[in-house]
GROMACS .gro file of C-alpha atoms in nm:
model
  473
    1MET     CA    1  -1.109  -0.119  -2.149
    2ILE     CA    2  -1.124   0.322  -2.171
    3ARG     CA    3  -0.916   0.346  -2.458
    4ASP     CA    4  -1.138   0.035  -2.632
    5ILE     CA    5  -1.399   0.209  -2.575
    6TYR     CA    6  -1.324   0.603  -2.708
    7SER     CA    7  -1.124   0.429  -2.994
    8LYS     CA    8  -1.531   0.384  -3.130
    9PHE     CA    9  -1.553   0.688  -3.020
   10GLY     CA   10  -1.271   0.909  -3.236
   11VAL     CA   11  -1.160   1.067  -2.962
   12LEU     CA   12  -0.921   1.026  -2.785
   13SER     CA   13  -0.585   0.985  -3.064
   14GLY     CA   14  -0.623   1.368  -3.129
   15TYR     CA   15  -0.489   1.421  -2.742
   16VAL     CA   16  -0.128   1.477  -2.797
   17ASN     CA   17  -0.048   1.624  -2.466
   18ALA     CA   18   0.056   1.333  -2.155
   19TYR     CA   19  -0.216   1.515  -1.943
   20ARG     CA   20  -0.497   1.599  -2.157
   21ALA     CA   21  -0.519   1.204  -2.218
   22PHE     CA   22  -0.463   1.103  -1.900
   23ALA     CA   23  -0.778   1.341  -1.805
   24PHE     CA   24  -0.959   1.228  -2.123
   25CYS     CA   25  -0.943   0.869  -1.981
   26SER     CA   26  -1.035   0.977  -1.674
   27ILE     CA   27  -1.330   1.161  -1.756
   28ALA     CA   28  -1.449   0.837  -1.977
   29PHE     CA   29  -1.463   0.584  -1.723
   30ILE     CA   30  -1.664   0.820  -1.484
   31PHE     CA   31  -1.939   0.989  -1.820
   32LEU     CA   32  -1.927   0.589  -1.941
   33SER     CA   33  -1.842   0.307  -1.632
   34GLY     CA   34  -2.033   0.562  -1.386
   35VAL     CA   35  -1.740   0.475  -1.135
   36PHE     CA   36  -1.725   0.773  -0.897
   37TRP     CA   37  -1.359   0.922  -0.901
   38ARG     CA   38  -1.162   0.926  -0.552
   39ALA     CA   39  -0.884   1.210  -0.746
   40GLN     CA   40  -0.645   1.157  -0.484
   41ALA     CA   41  -0.550   0.927  -0.212
   42GLN     CA   42  -0.496   1.210   0.048
   43ASP     CA   43  -0.833   1.316   0.231
   44LEU     CA   44  -1.015   1.546   0.034
   45LYS     CA   45  -1.302   1.599   0.306
   46GLY     CA   46  -1.315   1.986   0.308
   47ILE     CA   47  -1.117   2.070   0.008
   48ASP     CA   48  -1.400   2.022  -0.174
   49VAL     CA   49  -1.757   2.048  -0.312
   50VAL     CA   50  -1.819   1.650  -0.521
   51SER     CA   51  -2.127   1.590  -0.661
   52GLU     CA   52  -2.323   1.289  -0.679
   53LYS     CA   53  -2.210   0.950  -0.759
   54LYS     CA   54  -2.463   0.848  -1.085
   55LYS     CA   55  -2.677   0.511  -1.085
   56THR     CA   56  -2.556   0.346  -1.352
   57THR     CA   57  -2.377   0.016  -1.485
   58THR     CA   58  -2.131  -0.078  -1.715
   59ALA     CA   59  -2.346  -0.266  -1.941
   60VAL     CA   60  -2.473   0.092  -2.071
   61GLU     CA   61  -2.142   0.306  -2.253
   62ILE     CA   62  -2.318   0.709  -2.326
   63ALA     CA   63  -2.162   1.002  -2.360
   64VAL     CA   64  -2.129   1.339  -2.542
   65VAL     CA   65  -1.900   1.580  -2.667
   66LEU     CA   66  -1.814   1.841  -2.920
   67GLU     CA   67  -1.670   1.879  -3.311
   68LYS     CA   68  -1.397   2.148  -3.136
   69GLN     CA   69  -1.146   1.953  -2.916
   70ASP     CA   70  -1.100   2.155  -2.709
   71TRP     CA   71  -1.466   2.293  -2.733
   72ILE     CA   72  -1.401   2.680  -2.752
   73TYR     CA   73  -1.654   2.857  -2.958
   74ASP     CA   74  -1.604   3.178  -3.149
   75ILE     CA   75  -1.928   3.397  -3.096
   76GLY     CA   76  -2.158   3.301  -3.425
   77GLU     CA   77  -1.996   2.935  -3.454
   78GLU     CA   78  -2.288   2.699  -3.469
   79ALA     CA   79  -2.168   2.446  -3.110
   80VAL     CA   80  -2.234   2.055  -3.268
   81PHE     CA   81  -2.285   1.806  -2.978
   82VAL     CA   82  -2.181   1.420  -3.030
   83VAL     CA   83  -2.346   1.153  -2.893
   84LYS     CA   84  -2.210   0.833  -2.866
   85ALA     CA   85  -2.378   0.460  -2.685
   86TYR     CA   86  -2.262   0.128  -2.693
   87LYS     CA   87  -2.452  -0.122  -2.485
   88ASN     CA   88  -2.233  -0.437  -2.363
   89GLY     CA   89  -1.965  -0.322  -2.640
   90VAL     CA   90  -2.237  -0.276  -2.918
   91ALA     CA   91  -2.313   0.030  -3.140
   92CYS     CA   92  -2.633   0.116  -3.043
   93ASP     CA   93  -2.909   0.154  -3.328
   94ASN     CA   94  -3.296   0.256  -3.306
   95GLU     CA   95  -3.265   0.414  -2.919
   96LYS     CA   96  -3.445   0.723  -2.838
   97ILE     CA   97  -3.180   1.022  -2.712
   98GLN     CA   98  -3.434   1.283  -2.528
   99PHE     CA   99  -3.160   1.602  -2.490
  100GLU     CA  100  -3.165   2.012  -2.356
  101ILE     CA  101  -3.031   2.302  -2.473
  102GLY     CA  102  -2.921   2.622  -2.330
  103PRO     CA  103  -2.723   2.844  -2.123
  104GLU     CA  104  -2.571   2.692  -1.834
  105LYS     CA  105  -2.812   2.726  -1.569
  106MET     CA  106  -3.046   2.935  -1.743
  107PRO     CA  107  -3.349   2.878  -1.898
  108LEU     CA  108  -3.373   2.599  -2.198
  109THR     CA  109  -3.326   2.658  -2.604
  110LYS     CA  110  -3.406   2.387  -2.741
  111ARG     CA  111  -3.494   2.042  -2.645
  112GLY     CA  112  -3.622   1.736  -2.896
  113GLU     CA  113  -3.544   1.334  -2.945
  114VAL     CA  114  -3.252   1.242  -3.173
  115GLU     CA  115  -3.264   0.877  -3.340
  116ILE     CA  116  -2.942   0.677  -3.236
  117LYS     CA  117  -2.750   0.566  -3.575
  118GLY     CA  118  -2.450   0.329  -3.530
  119GLY     CA  119  -2.340   0.428  -3.227
  120GLU     CA  120  -2.374   0.829  -3.257
  121ALA     CA  121  -2.628   1.071  -3.299
  122LEU     CA  122  -2.545   1.453  -3.390
  123ILE     CA  123  -2.721   1.690  -3.240
  124SER     CA  124  -2.687   2.159  -3.350
  125GLY     CA  125  -2.673   2.334  -3.018
  126GLY     CA  126  -2.665   2.654  -3.286
  127THR     CA  127  -2.522   2.915  -3.129
  128MET     CA  128  -2.416   3.239  -2.876
  129GLN     CA  129  -2.444   3.565  -2.923
  130LYS     CA  130  -2.248   3.697  -2.605
  131PRO     CA  131  -1.926   3.495  -2.446
  132GLY     CA  132  -2.114   3.254  -2.210
  133PHE     CA  133  -2.166   2.869  -2.233
  134LEU     CA  134  -2.363   2.662  -2.412
  135ARG     CA  135  -2.491   2.314  -2.203
  136CYS     CA  136  -2.608   1.971  -2.282
  137ASP     CA  137  -2.759   1.760  -2.143
  138VAL     CA  138  -2.860   1.385  -2.273
  139LYS     CA  139  -3.037   1.139  -2.156
  140MET     CA  140  -3.157   0.714  -2.321
  141ASP     CA  141  -3.381   0.479  -2.166
  142ILE     CA  142  -3.255   0.154  -2.191
  143ASP     CA  143  -3.414  -0.189  -2.058
  144GLY     CA  144  -3.574   0.012  -1.739
  145HIS     CA  145  -3.273   0.222  -1.626
  146PRO     CA  146  -3.148   0.621  -1.745
  147TYR     CA  147  -2.858   0.699  -1.819
  148ASN     CA  148  -2.688   1.076  -1.874
  149ALA     CA  149  -2.454   1.250  -1.973
  150ARG     CA  150  -2.346   1.605  -2.094
  151ALA     CA  151  -2.143   1.872  -2.288
  152THR     CA  152  -2.047   2.208  -2.254
  153ALA     CA  153  -1.919   2.448  -2.569
  154ALA     CA  154  -1.767   2.746  -2.473
  155PHE     CA  155  -1.785   3.034  -2.648
  156ALA     CA  156  -1.554   3.352  -2.646
  157PRO     CA  157  -1.467   3.265  -2.271
  158GLU     CA  158  -1.200   3.501  -2.156
  159GLU     CA  159  -1.474   3.836  -2.330
  160ILE     CA  160  -1.675   3.743  -1.992
  161LYS     CA  161  -1.698   4.022  -1.792
  162PRO     CA  162  -1.816   4.004  -1.479
  163THR     CA  163  -2.120   4.228  -1.358
  164VAL     CA  164  -2.044   4.285  -1.015
  165LYS     CA  165  -1.978   4.594  -1.011
  166GLN     CA  166  -1.666   4.719  -0.734
  167PRO     CA  167  -1.730   4.972  -0.433
  168LYS     CA  168  -1.539   5.278  -0.403
  169ASP     CA  169  -1.404   5.217  -0.050
  170PHE     CA  170  -1.327   4.795  -0.160
  171SER     CA  171  -0.982   4.864  -0.076
  172VAL     CA  172  -1.004   5.054   0.271
  173PHE     CA  173  -1.258   4.844   0.379
  174TRP     CA  174  -1.113   4.509   0.402
  175HIS     CA  175  -0.733   4.718   0.517
  176THR     CA  176  -0.926   4.857   0.785
  177ALA     CA  177  -1.070   4.521   0.939
  178ILE     CA  178  -0.734   4.332   0.861
  179GLN     CA  179  -0.539   4.630   1.040
  180LYS     CA  180  -0.778   4.585   1.350
  181SER     CA  181  -0.776   4.192   1.368
  182LYS     CA  182  -0.412   4.222   1.408
  183SER     CA  183  -0.472   4.420   1.725
  184VAL     CA  184  -0.420   4.087   1.963
  185PRO     CA  185  -0.202   3.921   1.979
  186LEU     CA  186  -0.150   3.528   1.773
  187HIS     CA  187  -0.169   3.380   2.091
  188LYS     CA  188  -0.048   3.051   1.885
  189LYS     CA  189  -0.064   2.739   2.057
  190LEU     CA  190   0.024   2.408   1.878
  191THR     CA  191  -0.017   2.113   2.002
  192LEU     CA  192   0.101   1.764   1.937
  193LEU     CA  193  -0.023   1.457   1.709
  194GLU     CA  194   0.148   1.179   1.806
  195ASP     CA  195  -0.090   1.008   1.572
  196ARG     CA  196  -0.046   1.148   1.267
  197THR     CA  197   0.270   1.246   1.304
  198THR     CA  198   0.520   1.029   1.072
  199GLU     CA  199   0.949   0.943   1.066
  200GLU     CA  200   0.900   1.258   0.869
  201VAL     CA  201   0.689   1.509   0.936
  202ASN     CA  202   0.574   1.621   1.256
  203PHE     CA  203   0.143   1.700   1.286
  204TYR     CA  204   0.052   2.011   1.506
  205GLN     CA  205  -0.346   2.115   1.616
  206VAL     CA  206  -0.253   2.507   1.584
  207GLU     CA  207  -0.469   2.753   1.708
  208TYR     CA  208  -0.427   3.090   1.689
  209GLU     CA  209  -0.631   3.435   1.736
  210PHE     CA  210  -0.737   3.770   1.554
  211LEU     CA  211  -0.988   4.045   1.640
  212SER     CA  212  -1.318   4.111   1.452
  213GLU     CA  213  -1.646   4.233   1.713
  214ASN     CA  214  -1.452   3.963   1.972
  215VAL     CA  215  -1.139   3.775   2.039
  216GLU     CA  216  -1.180   3.514   1.783
  217LYS     CA  217  -1.031   3.147   1.696
  218PHE     CA  218  -0.903   2.963   1.398
  219TYR     CA  219  -0.739   2.686   1.403
  220ALA     CA  220  -0.565   2.429   1.178
  221VAL     CA  221  -0.335   2.120   1.120
  222LEU     CA  222   0.043   2.238   1.093
  223CYS     CA  223   0.300   2.000   0.928
  224ILE     CA  224   0.628   2.048   1.006
  225PRO     CA  225   0.950   1.865   0.824
  226LYS     CA  226   1.123   1.705   1.138
  227LYS     CA  227   1.483   1.706   0.968
  228GLU     CA  228   1.654   2.059   1.087
  229GLY     CA  229   1.606   2.404   0.785
  230LYS     CA  230   1.402   2.616   0.717
  231TYR     CA  231   1.155   2.558   0.472
  232PRO     CA  232   0.906   2.740   0.200
  233ALA     CA  233   0.546   2.720   0.322
  234ILE     CA  234   0.202   2.653   0.143
  235ILE     CA  235  -0.173   2.712   0.230
  236ARG     CA  236  -0.370   2.476   0.190
  237PHE     CA  237  -0.746   2.687   0.214
  238PRO     CA  238  -1.058   2.435   0.239
  239GLY     CA  239  -1.319   2.389  -0.027
  240ALA     CA  240  -1.715   2.385   0.178
  241GLY     CA  241  -1.804   2.191   0.495
  242TRP     CA  242  -1.806   2.147   0.791
  243ALA     CA  243  -1.498   1.840   0.868
  244PRO     CA  244  -1.119   1.976   0.871
  245LEU     CA  245  -0.893   1.888   0.605
  246SER     CA  246  -0.674   1.594   0.801
  247GLY     CA  247  -0.340   1.756   0.725
  248ASP     CA  248  -0.070   1.749   0.394
  249LYS     CA  249   0.221   1.444   0.511
  250GLU     CA  250   0.259   1.387   0.149
  251ASN     CA  251   0.383   1.815   0.052
  252ALA     CA  252   0.543   1.818   0.354
  253ALA     CA  253   0.805   1.545   0.326
  254LYS     CA  254   0.900   1.707   0.060
  255GLY     CA  255   1.004   1.981   0.270
  256PHE     CA  256   0.754   2.246   0.290
  257ILE     CA  257   0.591   2.398   0.596
  258THR     CA  258   0.202   2.277   0.497
  259LEU     CA  259  -0.114   2.461   0.696
  260ASP     CA  260  -0.460   2.314   0.645
  261LEU     CA  261  -0.700   2.557   0.822
  262TYR     CA  262  -1.026   2.483   0.889
  263ILE     CA  263  -1.248   2.805   0.878
  264HIS     CA  264  -1.497   2.730   1.114
  265GLY     CA  265  -1.324   2.846   1.472
  266ARG     CA  266  -1.367   2.459   1.547
  267PRO     CA  267  -1.080   2.190   1.693
  268VAL     CA  268  -0.972   2.010   1.447
  269THR     CA  269  -0.875   1.630   1.639
  270GLU     CA  270  -1.280   1.572   1.719
  271LYS     CA  271  -1.438   1.278   1.609
  272GLN     CA  272  -1.670   1.287   1.305
  273THR     CA  273  -2.013   1.291   1.567
  274TYR     CA  274  -1.865   1.609   1.666
  275TYR     CA  275  -1.875   1.772   1.282
  276GLU     CA  276  -2.210   1.571   1.181
  277ASP     CA  277  -2.374   1.830   1.504
  278LEU     CA  278  -2.255   2.071   1.310
  279LYS     CA  279  -2.313   2.031   0.984
  280SER     CA  280  -2.673   1.950   1.110
  281ASN     CA  281  -2.671   2.250   1.354
  282GLU     CA  282  -2.444   2.494   1.349
  283LEU     CA  283  -2.327   2.544   1.073
  284LYS     CA  284  -2.567   2.468   0.892
  285ASP     CA  285  -2.612   2.677   0.564
  286TYR     CA  286  -2.354   2.882   0.714
  287MET     CA  287  -2.320   3.002   0.342
  288TYR     CA  288  -2.591   3.207   0.393
  289LYS     CA  289  -2.598   3.364   0.744
  290GLY     CA  290  -2.529   3.776   0.748
  291ILE     CA  291  -2.532   3.814   0.409
  292ASP     CA  292  -2.685   4.184   0.327
  293ASN     CA  293  -2.410   4.325   0.580
  294ARG     CA  294  -2.077   4.315   0.483
  295ASP     CA  295  -1.961   4.391   0.864
  296SER     CA  296  -2.205   4.025   1.002
  297PHE     CA  297  -2.158   3.764   0.663
  298TYR     CA  298  -2.028   3.476   0.775
  299TYR     CA  299  -1.782   3.508   0.541
  300HIS     CA  300  -1.598   3.813   0.728
  301ASN     CA  301  -1.463   3.640   0.983
  302VAL     CA  302  -1.347   3.360   0.785
  303LEU     CA  303  -1.134   3.577   0.620
  304LEU     CA  304  -0.936   3.747   0.909
  305GLY     CA  305  -0.823   3.415   0.987
  306CYS     CA  306  -0.739   3.337   0.651
  307THR     CA  307  -0.512   3.653   0.613
  308ARG     CA  308  -0.400   3.670   0.994
  309ALA     CA  309  -0.260   3.292   0.866
  310VAL     CA  310   0.016   3.427   0.678
  311ASP     CA  311   0.136   3.564   1.018
  312LEU     CA  312   0.117   3.228   1.186
  313ILE     CA  313   0.339   3.060   0.934
  314ASN     CA  314   0.579   3.390   0.918
  315ASP     CA  315   0.616   3.332   1.296
  316LEU     CA  316   0.726   2.967   1.290
  317PRO     CA  317   1.112   2.988   1.304
  318ASN     CA  318   1.065   2.694   1.055
  319PHE     CA  319   0.974   2.897   0.789
  320ASP     CA  320   1.215   3.067   0.564
  321GLY     CA  321   1.080   3.363   0.595
  322GLU     CA  322   0.978   3.425   0.226
  323ASN     CA  323   0.878   3.172  -0.002
  324LEU     CA  324   0.464   3.165   0.026
  325GLY     CA  325   0.150   2.990  -0.196
  326ALA     CA  326  -0.116   2.973  -0.160
  327TRP     CA  327  -0.399   2.608  -0.306
  328GLY     CA  328  -0.786   2.550  -0.305
  329SER     CA  329  -1.063   2.378  -0.502
  330SER     CA  330  -1.440   2.548  -0.504
  331GLN     CA  331  -1.451   2.784  -0.171
  332GLY     CA  332  -1.060   2.690  -0.152
  333GLY     CA  333  -0.958   2.858  -0.456
  334ALA     CA  334  -1.230   3.136  -0.335
  335LEU     CA  335  -0.982   3.188  -0.045
  336SER     CA  336  -0.653   3.124  -0.233
  337ILE     CA  337  -0.744   3.464  -0.432
  338MET     CA  338  -0.882   3.568  -0.183
  339THR     CA  339  -0.598   3.609   0.003
  340THR     CA  340  -0.336   3.614  -0.185
  341SER     CA  341  -0.486   3.966  -0.290
  342LEU     CA  342  -0.523   4.126   0.061
  343ASP     CA  343  -0.189   3.933   0.162
  344LYS     CA  344   0.132   4.053  -0.053
  345ARG     CA  345   0.279   3.829   0.135
  346ILE     CA  346   0.172   3.543  -0.057
  347ASP     CA  347   0.429   3.460  -0.348
  348TYR     CA  348   0.226   3.221  -0.559
  349PHE     CA  349  -0.157   3.024  -0.595
  350VAL     CA  350  -0.342   2.761  -0.733
  351ALA     CA  351  -0.729   2.855  -0.755
  352LEU     CA  352  -0.960   2.571  -0.898
  353CYS     CA  353  -1.311   2.588  -1.043
  354PRO     CA  354  -1.368   2.930  -0.739
  355ALA     CA  355  -1.671   2.922  -0.570
  356MET     CA  356  -1.879   3.296  -0.470
  357CYS     CA  357  -1.720   3.455  -0.844
  358ASP     CA  358  -2.032   3.679  -0.938
  359PHE     CA  359  -2.315   3.651  -0.802
  360SER     CA  360  -2.488   3.865  -0.954
  361GLY     CA  361  -2.488   3.646  -1.263
  362TYR     CA  362  -2.816   3.563  -1.258
  363LEU     CA  363  -2.977   3.908  -1.222
  364TYR     CA  364  -2.811   3.938  -1.590
  365GLU     CA  365  -2.986   3.649  -1.693
  366ARG     CA  366  -2.676   3.421  -1.655
  367ALA     CA  367  -2.510   3.158  -1.471
  368GLY     CA  368  -2.353   3.341  -1.088
  369GLY     CA  369  -2.102   3.172  -0.855
  370TRP     CA  370  -2.172   2.887  -0.637
  371PRO     CA  371  -2.370   2.933  -0.316
  372HIS     CA  372  -2.553   3.115  -0.606
  373PHE     CA  373  -2.791   3.340  -0.407
  374PHE     CA  374  -2.952   3.500  -0.653
  375LEU     CA  375  -3.111   3.144  -0.719
  376ARG     CA  376  -3.319   3.170  -0.374
  377PRO     CA  377  -3.502   3.459  -0.394
  378GLU     CA  378  -3.609   3.383   0.057
  379LEU     CA  379  -3.269   3.516   0.130
  380TYR     CA  380  -3.297   3.831  -0.030
  381GLU     CA  381  -3.639   3.931  -0.156
  382GLY     CA  382  -3.722   4.317   0.049
  383LYS     CA  383  -3.310   4.364   0.086
  384GLU     CA  384  -3.222   4.304  -0.292
  385LYS     CA  385  -2.971   4.668  -0.289
  386GLU     CA  386  -2.891   4.525   0.089
  387VAL     CA  387  -2.822   4.153   0.022
  388LEU     CA  388  -2.608   4.299  -0.361
  389GLU     CA  389  -2.397   4.610  -0.129
  390ALA     CA  390  -2.224   4.348   0.105
  391LEU     CA  391  -2.203   4.029  -0.108
  392SER     CA  392  -1.992   4.270  -0.327
  393TYR     CA  393  -1.687   4.317  -0.069
  394TYR     CA  394  -1.629   3.929  -0.078
  395ASP     CA  395  -1.714   3.859  -0.475
  396VAL     CA  396  -1.367   3.728  -0.601
  397VAL     CA  397  -1.426   3.930  -0.913
  398ASN     CA  398  -1.280   4.291  -0.710
  399PHE     CA  399  -0.968   4.057  -0.493
  400ALA     CA  400  -0.916   3.890  -0.845
  401ALA     CA  401  -0.814   4.278  -1.017
  402HIS     CA  402  -0.596   4.357  -0.730
  403ILE     CA  403  -0.358   4.067  -0.785
  404ASN     CA  404  -0.029   4.146  -0.839
  405VAL     CA  405   0.198   3.760  -0.818
  406PRO     CA  406   0.163   3.440  -1.076
  407GLY     CA  407  -0.144   3.216  -1.073
  408PHE     CA  408  -0.188   2.883  -1.187
  409PHE     CA  409  -0.608   2.793  -1.206
  410SER     CA  410  -0.744   2.415  -1.316
  411TRP     CA  411  -1.153   2.385  -1.355
  412GLY     CA  412  -1.387   2.135  -1.647
  413PHE     CA  413  -1.646   2.292  -1.846
  414ASN     CA  414  -1.886   2.058  -1.720
  415ASP     CA  415  -1.889   2.224  -1.412
  416VAL     CA  416  -2.223   2.320  -1.269
  417THR     CA  417  -2.125   2.317  -0.913
  418THR     CA  418  -1.868   2.666  -1.007
  419PRO     CA  419  -2.027   2.749  -1.318
  420PRO     CA  420  -1.808   2.869  -1.575
  421THR     CA  421  -1.972   3.205  -1.698
  422SER     CA  422  -1.925   3.323  -1.296
  423PHE     CA  423  -1.532   3.201  -1.258
  424TYR     CA  424  -1.390   3.359  -1.603
  425ALA     CA  425  -1.513   3.664  -1.470
  426ALA     CA  426  -1.348   3.655  -1.216
  427TYR     CA  427  -1.057   3.520  -1.390
  428ASN     CA  428  -1.032   3.763  -1.665
  429MET     CA  429  -0.958   4.018  -1.419
  430VAL     CA  430  -0.664   3.922  -1.279
  431GLN     CA  431  -0.417   4.138  -1.486
  432ALA     CA  432  -0.161   3.930  -1.297
  433PRO     CA  433   0.084   3.696  -1.462
  434LYS     CA  434  -0.143   3.356  -1.484
  435GLN     CA  435  -0.099   2.957  -1.631
  436THR     CA  436  -0.472   2.747  -1.651
  437PHE     CA  437  -0.474   2.363  -1.797
  438ILE     CA  438  -0.828   2.357  -1.900
  439ILE     CA  439  -0.999   1.945  -1.875
  440PRO     CA  440  -1.329   2.053  -2.108
  441GLU     CA  441  -1.517   1.747  -1.996
  442GLY     CA  442  -1.438   1.789  -1.640
  443GLU     CA  443  -1.686   1.786  -1.373
  444HIS     CA  444  -1.634   1.992  -1.032
  445LYS     CA  445  -1.411   1.698  -0.903
  446ILE     CA  446  -1.014   1.722  -0.870
  447TYR     CA  447  -0.873   1.549  -1.110
  448PRO     CA  448  -0.538   1.322  -1.087
  449PRO     CA  449  -0.328   1.524  -1.375
  450GLN     CA  450  -0.479   1.887  -1.160
  451ARG     CA  451  -0.328   1.852  -0.853
  452GLN     CA  452  -0.028   1.730  -1.003
  453LYS     CA  453  -0.011   2.043  -1.202
  454THR     CA  454  -0.083   2.226  -0.987
  455TYR     CA  455   0.147   2.135  -0.713
  456ASN     CA  456   0.453   2.105  -0.926
  457TRP     CA  457   0.358   2.432  -1.042
  458LEU     CA  458   0.365   2.603  -0.703
  459MET     CA  459   0.619   2.362  -0.538
  460ASP     CA  460   0.884   2.421  -0.802
  461ASN     CA  461   0.811   2.833  -0.838
  462LEU     CA  462   0.860   2.804  -0.459
  463ARG     CA  463   1.155   2.612  -0.487
  464LYS     CA  464   1.359   2.848  -0.756
  465ASN     CA  465   1.284   3.163  -0.516
  466LYS     CA  466   1.449   3.008  -0.230
  467ALA     CA  467   1.707   2.867  -0.419
  468SER     CA  468   1.714   3.230  -0.615
  469SER     CA  469   1.750   3.444  -0.242
  470GLN     CA  470   1.961   3.213  -0.086
  471SER     CA  471   2.256   3.262  -0.386
  472GLY     CA  472   2.130   3.697  -0.360
  473THR     CA  473   2.008   3.680  -0.768
   0.00000   0.00000   0.00000
């Protein structure tokens, strides 16, 4: 069905790469059928911030693409958005399409109405005079039901510069905090989770300690291959939310120790009602707590717990002692970058649509990173200077500049949760080897090709490192 739809749209033939074709079909399925894409078999709770379901039916199919297949334009080049619409497999004709165009998260620069002719309408988006992203949202009402779609043109994205400034004592601050956090023993405790353990993999709840103002606890789900041996390890960092990950038995079965962190200092084995209560009470708006003080901001203890997790991995007798990777999406993508920057024992990292990038963008008339502090004046009014200063110690941009190991990045241009403008500001600061996989049509979700490509890259590199070490080269 999807192939038939996109043969009408005339764009699928341009995707010669198998993964790109598969990704494009996936996006088509989202845009055109309106079915929520559950991107993988494993539990995604805690990995990503998933956008809401769309209220559509399969009778109406609408999509927006760009004339350039990679959706990337030069400064001053005109971006033309192509709207395609079908009803019951027949090209729409004489239907009205409303559109709104503007830099992402910023005031509109253009709005209007066009008429679909033969299932197609062209909309000139104009251009941009500086690096950034130009978004076109369209709406069509048919039989009393609204149908929506969007596309986002990238203008010289790899020339986007950050707005945030790095504090002069950035490195000293974090070095001091991390060293202090290590001044108490780990006191690690592993509890076997028999109901999750398989023939190949042992599951554990692991808890450990670190020092902040007080002794703090962190919890995680640890998976260790049952077969005797020494294994490389992967730390998975969670996306925004309150529910813990359930454990990564799939990759553990492939010969990796996996550690799924829970950043909220609570056990990972409670019933769902326990986490629902945290969501409504203690963890409500946790990401905004303490934003005017670098020492009391919520993510201060989060980052200390994340870096201490590297000590935990190195304290495991089954760890091979050398080969460690990091993986995360959204908030987890941010924590993957930040922890890799702070602890040089991580060898490779993956970051999908990283959050927490270039917070201050909104103060410079462009999109800033999740959780969009400067879109909520009540959070900073009367203390803007203090908030800006405190958040600069937690902006991914400033960690990215200190990365010195290879990384793999992946994202989509239609992401409205972690705006591309913000994460390119961080990505462009990385001077170490880096690789990207872009799904232009992608929203704030994890797509199967992203998961497959990033894990293959991470595990292949960790295996190569291990083989190289064992051979003495």
